[in-house]
Amino acid sequence: MGHLSGSRRLIAMMMALIVLTPMGVDIFLPSLPMLAQDFALETAGIKWSITLYLISMGAGQLLAGPLVDALGRRPMALAGASLYAMAGALCLFAEHIGLFYAGRLLQGLGASMATVVAFSCVRDRFEGERRAGIYSFLNAAVCVVPALAPLLGSVLAAYWHWRASFVFMVVFALGVTLFCLWGLEETRPLNRRQQRWSDYGRDVVSILRDGHFIFHALIAMTGMTVILIYVTTAPILLIDRAGLSELAFGAWFGTVAAINVIAYFLAPGIMARMGQHNAIRTGLAIMVAGGCAHGVLYTLVGSGVATFMLPNAVMVTGFSLTLGAALSLALEPYADRAGLASSLAGCCQMGGGALMASLLTSLPVSPQWILALTGLLGAGGLLLLTFQGLYRCRVPG
């Protein structure tokens, strides 16, 4: 009973750490037009506050990974949550856009530490499909935030100010810090090999030469690219162009996120019945179907709230079925380098996804067609590779 209680407490703390990342995006999405007005920018320009945060979050994991392995999970969890809170306070009091962007970069770095700790702790304590199921639960927690945060952010923006969203983030991060200070025990294996900084480059190359790892990291990156294109373009399409209020936007956004959460909670049972590889194939096929829906609806009906949001609900559902299995299979061979492997997977997922989303949304093409092509070419190409069996190859490291 004590072991079960300890596992539940660990999972709860990992959920608290990992939701810092989406909270840094979703709670102030409804406030983007207000924030842009305060800083005298266009709404399309202020979306860089999201892009910089996510790039920092992804790239920061390259530093966080070896630190989590070298210094331990607990101190890095405390450092990450504390930095997130301090950076949020910097954004809260910023009067110039440059200072606000600096706060966002630091906030992304804090989120990167928290994320690497969360995935490393799960890799330390759980195995096989149980680990894949917990990764799905963690990602379900990530998706609860998009379900609830825009609604909360809408209320904060409508009745107070966009800065109120950062007050909430600071308070939440301080609460996570205290939670980990009270209840998080060190999970780093006692018998792990001693890591020297001189080994870091060699280990990175070894992992990146593993075709099995790269394939599953690319699945995570493709899905995150879809999510970020959707998240960064939704306020422009729905609030600025379609004229939705902040509350109506929060309701639509929350509904899609709720569908995503349900899919994440169903994913462990699906993986148990189908196996992790078949769950990945099924999820990729659903993402391809969502991409097709974007292209067909935009061509036949044109731009609209429902024609944009419903295909996104399909695509994020497919991503929900793939992500837990993809991360579990990517990290499976790296028990002694869980922090480094988690950081590389996270960098590919978040940093690569943010970079791809930024590049794609800068093209003179509608978001609907960008999402359609990402589903058809990105998810579709990966789906074909699963049938070729190329993702099973490994390069000895």
CSV table of C-alpha atoms in Angstrom, one decimal:
chain,number,residue,atom,x,y,z
A,1,MET,CA,0.0,0.0,0.0
A,2,GLY,CA,2.9,2.3,0.9
A,3,HIS,CA,4.5,1.7,-2.5
A,4,LEU,CA,1.2,2.3,-4.3
A,5,SER,CA,0.7,5.6,-2.4
A,6,GLY,CA,4.3,6.6,-3.1
A,7,SER,CA,3.7,6.0,-6.9
A,8,ARG,CA,0.6,8.0,-6.9
A,9,ARG,CA,2.3,10.9,-5.1
A,10,LEU,CA,5.2,10.7,-7.6
A,11,ILE,CA,2.8,10.8,-10.6
A,12,ALA,CA,0.9,13.7,-9.1
A,13,MET,CA,4.1,15.7,-8.7
A,14,MET,CA,5.2,14.8,-12.2
A,15,MET,CA,1.8,16.1,-13.5
A,16,ALA,CA,2.2,19.3,-11.5
A,17,LEU,CA,5.7,19.8,-13.0
A,18,ILE,CA,4.7,19.0,-16.6
A,19,VAL,CA,1.6,21.3,-16.7
A,20,LEU,CA,3.9,24.3,-16.2
A,21,THR,CA,4.8,24.1,-19.9
A,22,PRO,CA,1.2,24.3,-21.4
A,23,MET,CA,0.2,26.8,-18.8
A,24,GLY,CA,2.9,29.2,-20.1
A,25,VAL,CA,1.0,29.2,-23.4
A,26,ASP,CA,-2.7,28.6,-22.9
A,27,ILE,CA,-3.7,30.7,-20.0
A,28,PHE,CA,-3.0,34.0,-21.8
A,29,LEU,CA,-4.0,33.0,-25.4
A,30,PRO,CA,-7.3,34.9,-25.0
A,31,SER,CA,-5.3,37.9,-23.9
A,32,LEU,CA,-3.0,38.1,-27.0
A,33,PRO,CA,-5.0,40.9,-28.6
A,34,MET,CA,-5.0,42.9,-25.4
A,35,LEU,CA,-1.3,42.3,-24.8
A,36,ALA,CA,-0.5,43.4,-28.4
A,37,GLN,CA,-2.5,46.6,-27.8
A,38,ASP,CA,-0.6,47.3,-24.6
A,39,PHE,CA,2.8,46.9,-26.3
A,40,ALA,CA,1.7,48.6,-29.6
A,41,LEU,CA,2.1,45.5,-31.7
A,42,GLU,CA,-0.1,43.5,-34.1
A,43,THR,CA,-1.6,40.3,-32.7
A,44,ALA,CA,0.4,38.3,-35.3
A,45,GLY,CA,3.6,39.9,-34.0
A,46,ILE,CA,2.9,39.2,-30.3
A,47,LYS,CA,2.7,35.4,-31.1
A,48,TRP,CA,6.5,35.5,-30.8
A,49,SER,CA,6.0,35.5,-27.1
A,50,ILE,CA,4.7,32.0,-27.5
A,51,THR,CA,7.4,31.0,-30.1
A,52,LEU,CA,10.3,32.2,-28.0
A,53,TYR,CA,9.0,30.5,-24.9
A,54,LEU,CA,8.7,27.2,-26.7
A,55,ILE,CA,12.0,27.4,-28.4
A,56,SER,CA,13.7,28.2,-25.1
A,57,MET,CA,11.8,25.3,-23.5
A,58,GLY,CA,12.9,22.9,-26.2
A,59,ALA,CA,16.6,24.1,-26.5
A,60,GLY,CA,16.8,24.4,-22.7
A,61,GLN,CA,16.3,20.7,-22.4
A,62,LEU,CA,19.8,20.1,-23.9
A,63,LEU,CA,21.3,21.7,-20.9
A,64,ALA,CA,18.7,20.4,-18.4
A,65,GLY,CA,19.2,16.7,-19.5
A,66,PRO,CA,22.9,16.3,-18.3
A,67,LEU,CA,22.2,18.4,-15.2
A,68,VAL,CA,19.3,16.2,-14.2
A,69,ASP,CA,21.5,13.1,-14.6
A,70,ALA,CA,24.5,14.7,-12.8
A,71,LEU,CA,22.8,16.7,-10.0
A,72,GLY,CA,19.7,14.6,-9.5
A,73,ARG,CA,16.0,14.9,-10.2
A,74,ARG,CA,14.9,16.6,-7.0
A,75,PRO,CA,17.2,19.7,-7.0
A,76,MET,CA,16.5,20.3,-10.7
A,77,ALA,CA,12.7,20.1,-10.1
A,78,LEU,CA,13.0,22.8,-7.4
A,79,ALA,CA,15.3,24.9,-9.6
A,80,GLY,CA,13.0,24.6,-12.6
A,81,ALA,CA,9.7,25.5,-10.8
A,82,SER,CA,11.4,28.4,-9.0
A,83,LEU,CA,12.9,29.9,-12.2
A,84,TYR,CA,9.5,29.6,-13.8
A,85,ALA,CA,7.9,31.6,-11.0
A,86,MET,CA,10.6,34.3,-11.0
A,87,ALA,CA,10.4,34.6,-14.8
A,88,GLY,CA,6.6,34.9,-14.7
A,89,ALA,CA,7.1,37.7,-12.2
A,90,LEU,CA,9.4,39.5,-14.7
A,91,CYS,CA,6.7,39.2,-17.4
A,92,LEU,CA,4.1,40.5,-14.9
A,93,PHE,CA,5.9,43.7,-14.2
A,94,ALA,CA,7.4,44.2,-17.7
A,95,GLU,CA,6.7,47.6,-19.2
A,96,HIS,CA,8.7,47.1,-22.4
A,97,ILE,CA,8.3,44.2,-24.9
A,98,GLY,CA,12.0,43.4,-24.8
A,99,LEU,CA,11.8,42.7,-21.0
A,100,PHE,CA,8.6,40.7,-21.6
A,101,TYR,CA,10.4,38.5,-24.2
A,102,ALA,CA,13.3,38.0,-21.8
A,103,GLY,CA,11.0,36.8,-19.1
A,104,ARG,CA,9.4,34.4,-21.6
A,105,LEU,CA,12.8,33.0,-22.5
A,106,LEU,CA,13.6,32.4,-18.9
A,107,GLN,CA,10.2,30.9,-18.2
A,108,GLY,CA,10.7,28.5,-21.0
A,109,LEU,CA,14.1,27.5,-19.5
A,110,GLY,CA,12.3,26.8,-16.2
A,111,ALA,CA,9.7,24.7,-17.9
A,112,SER,CA,12.4,22.7,-19.7
A,113,MET,CA,13.9,21.7,-16.4
A,114,ALA,CA,10.6,20.6,-15.0
A,115,THR,CA,9.7,18.6,-18.1
A,116,VAL,CA,13.0,16.7,-18.2
A,117,VAL,CA,12.6,15.8,-14.5
A,118,ALA,CA,9.1,14.6,-15.0
A,119,PHE,CA,10.0,12.2,-17.8
A,120,SER,CA,13.2,11.1,-16.2
A,121,CYS,CA,11.4,10.1,-12.9
A,122,VAL,CA,8.9,8.1,-14.8
A,123,ARG,CA,11.7,6.4,-16.8
A,124,ASP,CA,13.4,5.6,-13.4
A,125,ARG,CA,10.5,4.0,-11.7
A,126,PHE,CA,8.3,2.3,-14.3
A,127,GLU,CA,8.7,-0.1,-17.2
A,128,GLY,CA,7.1,-1.3,-20.4
A,129,GLU,CA,3.4,-0.5,-21.2
A,130,ARG,CA,3.0,0.7,-17.6
A,131,ARG,CA,5.5,3.5,-18.4
A,132,ALA,CA,3.8,4.2,-21.7
A,133,GLY,CA,0.5,4.5,-19.9
A,134,ILE,CA,1.9,6.9,-17.4
A,135,TYR,CA,3.4,9.0,-20.2
A,136,SER,CA,-0.2,9.2,-21.6
A,137,PHE,CA,-1.5,10.2,-18.3
A,138,LEU,CA,1.1,13.0,-18.1
A,139,ASN,CA,0.2,14.2,-21.5
A,140,ALA,CA,-3.5,14.0,-20.5
A,141,ALA,CA,-2.6,16.4,-17.6
A,142,VAL,CA,-0.8,18.6,-20.2
A,143,CYS,CA,-4.1,18.7,-22.2
A,144,VAL,CA,-6.3,19.5,-19.2
A,145,VAL,CA,-4.5,22.9,-19.1
A,146,PRO,CA,-5.7,23.8,-22.7
A,147,ALA,CA,-9.2,22.7,-21.6
A,148,LEU,CA,-9.3,24.9,-18.5
A,149,ALA,CA,-6.6,27.6,-18.9
A,150,PRO,CA,-8.2,29.5,-21.8
A,151,LEU,CA,-11.5,29.7,-19.9
A,152,LEU,CA,-9.7,30.9,-16.8
A,153,GLY,CA,-7.6,33.3,-19.0
A,154,SER,CA,-10.7,34.6,-20.7
A,155,VAL,CA,-12.3,35.5,-17.3
A,156,LEU,CA,-9.1,37.1,-16.1
A,157,ALA,CA,-8.7,39.1,-19.4
A,158,ALA,CA,-12.4,40.1,-19.5
A,159,TYR,CA,-12.7,41.3,-15.9
A,160,TRP,CA,-9.1,42.2,-15.0
A,161,HIS,CA,-6.1,42.4,-17.3
A,162,TRP,CA,-3.7,40.2,-19.2
A,163,ARG,CA,-1.2,40.5,-16.3
A,164,ALA,CA,-3.6,38.6,-14.1
A,165,SER,CA,-2.7,35.5,-16.1
A,166,PHE,CA,0.9,35.9,-15.0
A,167,VAL,CA,-0.1,36.3,-11.4
A,168,PHE,CA,-1.8,32.9,-11.6
A,169,MET,CA,1.3,31.4,-13.2
A,170,VAL,CA,3.6,32.7,-10.5
A,171,VAL,CA,1.4,31.5,-7.7
A,172,PHE,CA,0.9,28.0,-9.3
A,173,ALA,CA,4.7,27.6,-9.9
A,174,LEU,CA,5.4,28.6,-6.2
A,175,GLY,CA,2.9,25.9,-5.2
A,176,VAL,CA,4.6,23.3,-7.3
A,177,THR,CA,7.9,24.3,-5.8
A,178,LEU,CA,6.6,23.7,-2.3
A,179,PHE,CA,4.9,20.4,-3.3
A,180,CYS,CA,8.2,19.1,-4.6
A,181,LEU,CA,10.1,20.4,-1.6
A,182,TRP,CA,7.7,18.5,0.7
A,183,GLY,CA,7.2,15.2,-1.2
A,184,LEU,CA,9.7,14.6,-4.0
A,185,GLU,CA,12.3,11.9,-3.3
A,186,GLU,CA,15.3,11.4,-5.4
A,187,THR,CA,14.6,8.7,-8.1
A,188,ARG,CA,18.0,8.7,-9.9
A,189,PRO,CA,19.3,5.1,-9.9
A,190,LEU,CA,22.0,4.5,-7.3
A,191,ASN,CA,23.9,2.1,-9.6
A,192,ARG,CA,24.0,4.4,-12.6
A,193,ARG,CA,27.3,4.9,-14.2
A,194,GLN,CA,29.3,8.0,-13.2
A,195,GLN,CA,28.7,10.6,-15.9
A,196,ARG,CA,31.6,12.8,-16.9
A,197,TRP,CA,31.0,16.0,-18.9
A,198,SER,CA,33.5,14.8,-21.4
A,199,ASP,CA,31.2,11.9,-22.2
A,200,TYR,CA,28.3,14.2,-23.0
A,201,GLY,CA,29.1,14.8,-26.7
A,202,ARG,CA,29.7,11.1,-27.3
A,203,ASP,CA,26.5,10.1,-25.6
A,204,VAL,CA,24.5,12.7,-27.6
A,205,VAL,CA,25.9,11.3,-30.8
A,206,SER,CA,25.2,7.8,-29.8
A,207,ILE,CA,21.6,8.5,-29.1
A,208,LEU,CA,21.1,10.6,-32.2
A,209,ARG,CA,22.6,7.8,-34.3
A,210,ASP,CA,19.8,5.4,-33.0
A,211,GLY,CA,17.2,5.2,-35.8
A,212,HIS,CA,14.7,3.8,-33.4
A,213,PHE,CA,15.0,6.9,-31.1
A,214,ILE,CA,14.9,9.4,-34.1
A,215,PHE,CA,11.8,7.9,-35.6
A,216,HIS,CA,9.8,8.1,-32.4
A,217,ALA,CA,11.1,11.6,-31.6
A,218,LEU,CA,10.0,12.7,-35.1
A,219,ILE,CA,6.5,11.4,-34.3
A,220,ALA,CA,6.4,13.6,-31.2
A,221,MET,CA,7.8,16.6,-33.2
A,222,THR,CA,5.2,16.2,-36.0
A,223,GLY,CA,2.4,16.1,-33.5
A,224,MET,CA,3.7,19.1,-31.6
A,225,THR,CA,4.1,21.1,-34.9
A,226,VAL,CA,0.4,20.5,-35.5
A,227,ILE,CA,-0.5,21.6,-32.0
A,228,LEU,CA,1.6,24.8,-32.2
A,229,ILE,CA,0.3,25.8,-35.6
A,230,TYR,CA,-3.2,25.4,-34.2
A,231,VAL,CA,-2.5,27.2,-31.0
A,232,THR,CA,-0.7,30.2,-32.5
A,233,THR,CA,-3.1,30.8,-35.3
A,234,ALA,CA,-6.4,30.1,-33.5
A,235,PRO,CA,-6.6,33.5,-31.7
A,236,ILE,CA,-6.0,35.4,-35.0
A,237,LEU,CA,-8.5,33.3,-36.9
A,238,LEU,CA,-11.2,33.1,-34.3
A,239,ILE,CA,-10.9,36.4,-32.3
A,240,ASP,CA,-9.5,38.9,-34.8
A,241,ARG,CA,-11.1,37.6,-38.0
A,242,ALA,CA,-14.2,35.6,-36.9
A,243,GLY,CA,-15.0,38.1,-34.2
A,244,LEU,CA,-15.4,35.6,-31.3
A,245,SER,CA,-15.3,37.0,-27.8
A,246,GLU,CA,-12.6,35.9,-25.4
A,247,LEU,CA,-15.2,33.7,-23.6
A,248,ALA,CA,-16.5,32.1,-26.8
A,249,PHE,CA,-12.9,31.4,-27.9
A,250,GLY,CA,-12.2,29.8,-24.5
A,251,ALA,CA,-15.2,27.6,-24.9
A,252,TRP,CA,-14.3,26.4,-28.3
A,253,PHE,CA,-10.6,25.9,-27.4
A,254,GLY,CA,-11.6,24.1,-24.2
A,255,THR,CA,-13.9,21.8,-26.0
A,256,VAL,CA,-11.2,20.6,-28.4
A,257,ALA,CA,-8.8,20.2,-25.5
A,258,ALA,CA,-11.4,18.2,-23.5
A,259,ILE,CA,-11.6,15.8,-26.5
A,260,ASN,CA,-7.9,15.5,-26.4
A,261,VAL,CA,-7.9,14.7,-22.7
A,262,ILE,CA,-10.4,11.9,-23.2
A,263,ALA,CA,-8.2,10.4,-25.9
A,264,TYR,CA,-5.2,10.5,-23.6
A,265,PHE,CA,-7.0,8.7,-20.8
A,266,LEU,CA,-8.2,6.1,-23.3
A,267,ALA,CA,-4.7,5.6,-24.8
A,268,PRO,CA,-3.3,3.3,-22.1
A,269,GLY,CA,-6.2,0.8,-22.6
A,270,ILE,CA,-5.8,1.0,-26.3
A,271,MET,CA,-2.1,0.3,-26.1
A,272,ALA,CA,-2.8,-2.6,-23.7
A,273,ARG,CA,-5.1,-4.2,-26.3
A,274,MET,CA,-3.3,-3.2,-29.6
A,275,GLY,CA,0.3,-2.9,-28.5
A,276,GLN,CA,2.4,0.3,-28.7
A,277,HIS,CA,3.4,0.0,-32.3
A,278,ASN,CA,-0.2,-0.5,-33.5
A,279,ALA,CA,-1.4,2.4,-31.4
A,280,ILE,CA,1.2,4.6,-33.1
A,281,ARG,CA,-0.1,3.5,-36.5
A,282,THR,CA,-3.7,4.1,-35.5
A,283,GLY,CA,-2.8,7.6,-34.2
A,284,LEU,CA,-0.9,8.6,-37.3
A,285,ALA,CA,-3.7,7.4,-39.5
A,286,ILE,CA,-6.2,9.6,-37.5
A,287,MET,CA,-3.8,12.6,-37.9
A,288,VAL,CA,-3.8,12.0,-41.7
A,289,ALA,CA,-7.6,11.9,-41.7
A,290,GLY,CA,-7.7,15.3,-39.8
A,291,GLY,CA,-5.3,16.8,-42.4
A,292,CYS,CA,-7.6,15.6,-45.2
A,293,ALA,CA,-10.6,17.1,-43.4
A,294,HIS,CA,-8.8,20.5,-43.2
A,295,GLY,CA,-8.1,20.5,-46.9
A,296,VAL,CA,-11.6,19.3,-48.0
A,297,LEU,CA,-13.5,21.6,-45.7
A,298,TYR,CA,-11.4,24.7,-46.5
A,299,THR,CA,-11.8,24.0,-50.2
A,300,LEU,CA,-15.6,23.3,-50.1
A,301,VAL,CA,-16.8,25.6,-47.3
A,302,GLY,CA,-14.1,28.2,-46.7
A,303,SER,CA,-12.8,29.6,-43.5
A,304,GLY,CA,-15.0,29.3,-40.4
A,305,VAL,CA,-14.9,28.5,-36.8
A,306,ALA,CA,-16.3,25.0,-37.0
A,307,THR,CA,-14.4,24.1,-40.2
A,308,PHE,CA,-11.2,25.1,-38.5
A,309,MET,CA,-11.8,23.6,-35.0
A,310,LEU,CA,-13.3,20.2,-35.9
A,311,PRO,CA,-10.4,18.9,-38.0
A,312,ASN,CA,-8.1,20.1,-35.3
A,313,ALA,CA,-10.0,18.0,-32.8
A,314,VAL,CA,-9.4,15.0,-35.1
A,315,MET,CA,-5.7,15.7,-35.4
A,316,VAL,CA,-5.0,16.2,-31.7
A,317,THR,CA,-6.9,13.0,-31.0
A,318,GLY,CA,-4.5,11.1,-33.3
A,319,PHE,CA,-1.6,12.7,-31.6
A,320,SER,CA,-2.9,11.6,-28.2
A,321,LEU,CA,-2.8,8.0,-29.3
A,322,THR,CA,0.8,8.2,-30.5
A,323,LEU,CA,2.7,10.4,-28.0
A,324,GLY,CA,2.8,8.1,-24.9
A,325,ALA,CA,3.9,5.1,-26.9
A,326,ALA,CA,6.4,7.1,-29.0
A,327,LEU,CA,8.1,8.6,-26.0
A,328,SER,CA,8.2,5.3,-24.1
A,329,LEU,CA,9.8,3.4,-27.0
A,330,ALA,CA,12.2,6.3,-27.7
A,331,LEU,CA,13.5,6.2,-24.0
A,332,GLU,CA,13.3,2.4,-23.5
A,333,PRO,CA,17.0,1.6,-24.1
A,334,TYR,CA,18.4,4.5,-22.0
A,335,ALA,CA,17.9,3.6,-18.4
A,336,ASP,CA,21.4,4.9,-17.5
A,337,ARG,CA,21.0,8.1,-19.5
A,338,ALA,CA,17.3,8.9,-18.9
A,339,GLY,CA,17.8,12.6,-18.3
A,340,LEU,CA,19.9,13.1,-21.5
A,341,ALA,CA,17.6,10.9,-23.6
A,342,SER,CA,14.5,12.7,-22.2
A,343,SER,CA,16.1,16.1,-22.9
A,344,LEU,CA,16.9,15.1,-26.5
A,345,ALA,CA,13.4,13.8,-27.1
A,346,GLY,CA,11.9,16.9,-25.5
A,347,CYS,CA,14.1,19.2,-27.5
A,348,CYS,CA,13.1,17.5,-30.7
A,349,GLN,CA,9.4,17.6,-29.7
A,350,MET,CA,9.2,21.1,-28.4
A,351,GLY,CA,12.1,23.0,-29.9
A,352,GLY,CA,11.8,21.2,-33.3
A,353,GLY,CA,8.0,21.6,-33.3
A,354,ALA,CA,8.2,25.3,-32.4
A,355,LEU,CA,10.8,25.9,-35.2
A,356,MET,CA,8.8,24.0,-37.8
A,357,ALA,CA,5.6,25.7,-36.7
A,358,SER,CA,7.2,29.1,-37.0
A,359,LEU,CA,8.7,28.4,-40.4
A,360,LEU,CA,5.4,27.0,-41.8
A,361,THR,CA,3.2,29.8,-40.4
A,362,SER,CA,5.5,32.3,-42.0
A,363,LEU,CA,4.6,31.0,-45.5
A,364,PRO,CA,2.0,32.8,-47.5
A,365,VAL,CA,-0.5,29.9,-47.1
A,366,SER,CA,-3.6,29.7,-45.0
A,367,PRO,CA,-3.3,27.9,-41.6
A,368,GLN,CA,-5.8,25.3,-42.9
A,369,TRP,CA,-3.7,24.3,-45.8
A,370,ILE,CA,-0.5,24.3,-43.6
A,371,LEU,CA,-2.3,21.9,-41.2
A,372,ALA,CA,-3.6,19.8,-44.1
A,373,LEU,CA,-0.1,19.3,-45.6
A,374,THR,CA,1.5,18.6,-42.2
A,375,GLY,CA,-1.0,15.9,-41.6
A,376,LEU,CA,-0.8,14.4,-45.1
A,377,LEU,CA,3.0,14.7,-45.6
A,378,GLY,CA,4.3,14.6,-42.1
A,379,ALA,CA,2.1,12.1,-40.3
A,380,GLY,CA,1.4,10.3,-43.6
A,381,GLY,CA,5.1,9.8,-44.3
A,382,LEU,CA,5.8,8.5,-40.8
A,383,LEU,CA,2.8,6.1,-41.2
A,384,LEU,CA,4.3,4.7,-44.3
A,385,LEU,CA,7.6,4.2,-42.5
A,386,THR,CA,5.9,2.1,-39.8
A,387,PHE,CA,4.9,-0.4,-42.5
A,388,GLN,CA,8.4,-0.5,-43.9
A,389,GLY,CA,9.7,-1.4,-40.5
A,390,LEU,CA,12.4,1.2,-40.7
A,391,TYR,CA,11.6,2.6,-37.3
A,392,ARG,CA,12.7,-0.7,-35.7
A,393,CYS,CA,16.3,-0.3,-36.7
A,394,ARG,CA,18.9,0.6,-34.0
A,395,VAL,CA,22.4,1.8,-34.3
A,396,PRO,CA,24.6,0.4,-31.6
A,397,GLY,CA,25.8,3.1,-29.2
